Amino acid sequence: MKIFAIESSCDDTAAAVVEDGRRVHSSVVASQVFRHVEFGGVVPEIAGRMHCEAISDVASEALARAGMKISDIDAIAVTAYPGLIGSLLVGVSFAKGLSLTCGKPLVAVHHLRGHIAANYISHSGLEPPFLCLVVSGGHSHIVEVTDYTTMRIIGRTRDDAAGEAFDKTARTIGLPYPGGVHMDKLAENGNPDAFKFPVPKVNGSPYDFSFSGLKTAVINTIHNMQQKGIEVPREDMAASVRKSVVNILTERFLLAAKDTGQSRLVLAGGVSANSLLRRRMEELCRERGLELYYPELSLCGDNAAMIGAQGYYEYLSGNIADMSLNARAEANIEA
Ligand code: KG4
Ligand code: ZN
C-alpha cells in the first residue's frame, strides 16, 4: 500500500511516498530555518505563510522523485496534531483537498507517533512492544508502545522539552537557533566535567523529567563568570550541559525499562540525533543486555516519511479521517 504523506507541524514543509510503512520511495523536506534564525526561534506567522508558499512544489517534487502520479497512491496521510496551529492547518487543508479531489482515503497522524515510526523505516525488523524515549523540540515523553497504535505515557517533562533545554542553554552561550545540533558539535571538544549541574528529581514521579533548574543553573553560572570578567569556555560549558541533559534522560529511561520489564528500547525525535545520547544509550544497553534502536540521522528531525510510516499502521487499524478533520495544537499521543 502506497501512502502519500504530508508534514507541516513546525518549520519544515515535507512530503513523502512510503510503501507498507517501511519502504521510502521519496522524501522531500523544505526547511524554513534560515528565515527564523534571525529571530532566535520559530515565528508562527512566518512559518504558516512559508508552508503555503512551499507545499504545492514540495508535494509535486515528492511524487516526481518517487516516479509516481497521484493515481498510483492508495491513501493520503497528514500530521494533524500537535504543533503550531497555523502551520498544521496548511498541511491538513492541502491533504483534505487532495483526498477529496482524488477520492483517496485520508489518515490523520499524531506528530510524535510519526517520530516513533521513523524507527520502522530505519529498522525493518522492529515491531512493538517496546519502550520509547520521545525527545523533540516541543515534547519529551517515555512511552510504552504496546502495538503500532496503542501507547501509554509513563513519564513526561514537567517543564521544558529536552530539545528546548538544549536550545535555550545554547542561546546563553551565543549559539544560533536551533542550538541543539550546534551544542552537540561544540561539546565534542569540551570537558564534560568542567561544570557540575544538578540532576533534579521530580517528587512522586520517578520517570518524569525537569529541565528548568538546569537552564537557570547555566544562566547563573555564565552571569557569575561574566561579572568576574572570566571568559566562559564554550566547549566545556556545552559538554557539561549536554552531559547533564543526557544523564537526566538516560537515568529515567533506564529506570522505566527496569520497572516495566521492557528489554527493547527505542529513541525518537529531533534530540535522538544527539551523539552523546546515542553513545551513552549504546553503552548502557550493552551492559544490561537490552536491545537499542534509533532512527538514521536524516529521519530524526521532522520529515514526512515518518508520517507515511505511521499513517500505514493507522490505516490498518481503521483510523480513517473524513472532511471534518481539523488541526489541533495539542493532542495526547495515547488517544
Ligand atoms: O523533532 P524535532 O525535529 O521537532 C519537533 O517536533 O520539535 O526536534 C527539534 C529539536 C530542536 O530542539 C533541536 O535543537 C533538537 O531537536 N536537536 C538536537 C540535535 N539535533 C536536533 N538536540 C541535541 N543534539 C542534536 N544533535
Ligand atoms: Zn518533530
PDB file of N, CA and C and ligand atoms in Angstrom, residues 111 115 136-138 163-164 166-167 178-181 184 269-271 273-274 300-302, ligand 1:
ATOM      1  N   HIS A 111       1.925  13.734  15.380  1.00  0.00           N
ATOM      2  CA  HIS A 111       3.315  14.012  15.026  1.00  0.00           C
ATOM      3  C   HIS A 111       4.312  13.134  15.799  1.00  0.00           C
ATOM      4  N   HIS A 115       7.250  10.391  14.797  1.00  0.00           N
ATOM      5  CA  HIS A 115       8.664  10.299  15.201  1.00  0.00           C
ATOM      6  C   HIS A 115       9.014   8.869  15.613  1.00  0.00           C
ATOM      7  N   SER A 136      11.751  15.675  21.528  1.00  0.00           N
ATOM      8  CA  SER A 136      11.753  16.614  20.406  1.00  0.00           C
ATOM      9  C   SER A 136      11.906  18.034  20.935  1.00  0.00           C
ATOM     10  N   GLY A 137      11.641  19.006  20.053  1.00  0.00           N
ATOM     11  CA  GLY A 137      11.755  20.400  20.462  1.00  0.00           C
ATOM     12  C   GLY A 137      10.597  20.845  21.338  1.00  0.00           C
ATOM     13  N   GLY A 138       9.459  20.172  21.217  1.00  0.00           N
ATOM     14  CA  GLY A 138       8.281  20.595  21.964  1.00  0.00           C
ATOM     15  C   GLY A 138       7.811  19.605  23.013  1.00  0.00           C
ATOM     16  N   GLY A 163      14.661  19.130  23.807  1.00  0.00           N
ATOM     17  CA  GLY A 163      15.168  19.982  22.719  1.00  0.00           C
ATOM     18  C   GLY A 163      15.188  21.448  23.132  1.00  0.00           C
ATOM     19  N   GLU A 164      14.133  21.866  23.851  1.00  0.00           N
ATOM     20  CA  GLU A 164      14.079  23.247  24.353  1.00  0.00           C
ATOM     21  C   GLU A 164      15.214  23.501  25.331  1.00  0.00           C
ATOM     22  N   PHE A 166      18.126  22.133  25.346  1.00  0.00           N
ATOM     23  CA  PHE A 166      19.332  22.348  24.539  1.00  0.00           C
ATOM     24  C   PHE A 166      19.306  23.718  23.876  1.00  0.00           C
ATOM     25  N   ASP A 167      18.170  24.060  23.267  1.00  0.00           N
ATOM     26  CA  ASP A 167      18.104  25.317  22.502  1.00  0.00           C
ATOM     27  C   ASP A 167      18.269  26.539  23.409  1.00  0.00           C
ATOM     28  N   PRO A 178      18.416  26.501  15.554  1.00  0.00           N
ATOM     29  CA  PRO A 178      18.146  25.747  16.776  1.00  0.00           C
ATOM     30  C   PRO A 178      19.461  25.225  17.349  1.00  0.00           C
ATOM     31  N   GLY A 179      19.678  25.489  18.635  1.00  0.00           N
ATOM     32  CA  GLY A 179      21.009  25.323  19.219  1.00  0.00           C
ATOM     33  C   GLY A 179      21.448  23.890  19.482  1.00  0.00           C
ATOM     34  N   GLY A 180      20.492  22.938  19.522  1.00  0.00           N
ATOM     35  CA  GLY A 180      20.829  21.568  19.914  1.00  0.00           C
ATOM     36  C   GLY A 180      21.979  20.974  19.120  1.00  0.00           C
ATOM     37  N   VAL A 181      21.902  21.093  17.807  1.00  0.00           N
ATOM     38  CA  VAL A 181      22.920  20.464  16.962  1.00  0.00           C
ATOM     39  C   VAL A 181      24.263  21.182  17.094  1.00  0.00           C
ATOM     40  N   ASP A 184      25.813  20.172  20.359  1.00  0.00           N
ATOM     41  CA  ASP A 184      26.313  18.800  20.242  1.00  0.00           C
ATOM     42  C   ASP A 184      27.714  18.809  19.619  1.00  0.00           C
ATOM     43  N   GLY A 269      12.588  11.348  17.792  1.00  0.00           N
ATOM     44  CA  GLY A 269      12.500  12.809  17.872  1.00  0.00           C
ATOM     45  C   GLY A 269      13.833  13.473  17.572  1.00  0.00           C
ATOM     46  N   GLY A 270      13.786  14.786  17.379  1.00  0.00           N
ATOM     47  CA  GLY A 270      14.978  15.543  16.983  1.00  0.00           C
ATOM     48  C   GLY A 270      16.185  15.308  17.868  1.00  0.00           C
ATOM     49  N   VAL A 271      15.962  15.197  19.190  1.00  0.00           N
ATOM     50  CA  VAL A 271      17.076  15.049  20.127  1.00  0.00           C
ATOM     51  C   VAL A 271      17.699  13.639  20.043  1.00  0.00           C
ATOM     52  N   ALA A 273      19.009  12.572  17.634  1.00  0.00           N
ATOM     53  CA  ALA A 273      20.212  12.770  16.805  1.00  0.00           C
ATOM     54  C   ALA A 273      21.428  13.070  17.670  1.00  0.00           C
ATOM     55  N   ASN A 274      21.222  13.360  18.954  1.00  0.00           N
ATOM     56  CA  ASN A 274      22.339  13.776  19.805  1.00  0.00           C
ATOM     57  C   ASN A 274      23.380  12.667  19.934  1.00  0.00           C
ATOM     58  N   CYS A 300      15.639  11.671  12.069  1.00  0.00           N
ATOM     59  CA  CYS A 300      15.431  12.110  13.463  1.00  0.00           C
ATOM     60  C   CYS A 300      14.614  13.397  13.514  1.00  0.00           C
ATOM     61  N   GLY A 301      14.942  14.350  12.645  1.00  0.00           N
ATOM     62  CA  GLY A 301      14.217  15.620  12.623  1.00  0.00           C
ATOM     63  C   GLY A 301      12.883  15.454  11.896  1.00  0.00           C
ATOM     64  N   ASP A 302      12.158  16.562  11.739  1.00  0.00           N
ATOM     65  CA  ASP A 302      10.841  16.473  11.113  1.00  0.00           C
ATOM     66  C   ASP A 302      10.946  16.090   9.637  1.00  0.00           C
TER      67      ASP A 302
HETATM   68  O1  KG4 B   1      11.605  16.564  16.472  1.00  0.00           O
HETATM   69  P1  KG4 B   1      12.129  17.866  16.037  1.00  0.00           P
HETATM   70  O2  KG4 B   1      12.849  17.951  14.724  1.00  0.00           O
HETATM   71  O3  KG4 B   1      10.988  18.927  16.008  1.00  0.00           O
HETATM   72  C1  KG4 B   1       9.939  18.912  16.919  1.00  0.00           C
HETATM   73  O4  KG4 B   1       8.988  18.112  16.723  1.00  0.00           O
HETATM   74  O5  KG4 B   1      10.039  19.685  17.898  1.00  0.00           O
HETATM   75  O6  KG4 B   1      13.097  18.356  17.202  1.00  0.00           O
HETATM   76  C2  KG4 B   1      13.791  19.556  17.126  1.00  0.00           C
HETATM   77  C3  KG4 B   1      14.677  19.669  18.343  1.00  0.00           C
HETATM   78  C4  KG4 B   1      15.314  21.029  18.490  1.00  0.00           C
HETATM   79  O7  KG4 B   1      15.142  21.466  19.805  1.00  0.00           O
HETATM   80  C5  KG4 B   1      16.774  20.759  18.165  1.00  0.00           C
HETATM   81  O8  KG4 B   1      17.670  21.635  18.810  1.00  0.00           O
HETATM   82  C6  KG4 B   1      16.932  19.350  18.662  1.00  0.00           C
HETATM   83  O9  KG4 B   1      15.749  18.706  18.257  1.00  0.00           O
HETATM   84  N1  KG4 B   1      18.120  18.687  18.092  1.00  0.00           N
HETATM   85  C7  KG4 B   1      19.172  18.287  18.826  1.00  0.00           C
HETATM   86  C8  KG4 B   1      20.110  17.741  17.915  1.00  0.00           C
HETATM   87  N2  KG4 B   1      19.594  17.834  16.669  1.00  0.00           N
HETATM   88  C9  KG4 B   1      18.364  18.416  16.788  1.00  0.00           C
HETATM   89  N3  KG4 B   1      19.396  18.345  20.151  1.00  0.00           N
HETATM   90  C10 KG4 B   1      20.546  17.849  20.607  1.00  0.00           C
HETATM   91  N4  KG4 B   1      21.507  17.310  19.814  1.00  0.00           N
HETATM   92  C11 KG4 B   1      21.329  17.239  18.464  1.00  0.00           C
HETATM   93  N5  KG4 B   1      22.277  16.690  17.687  1.00  0.00           N
END
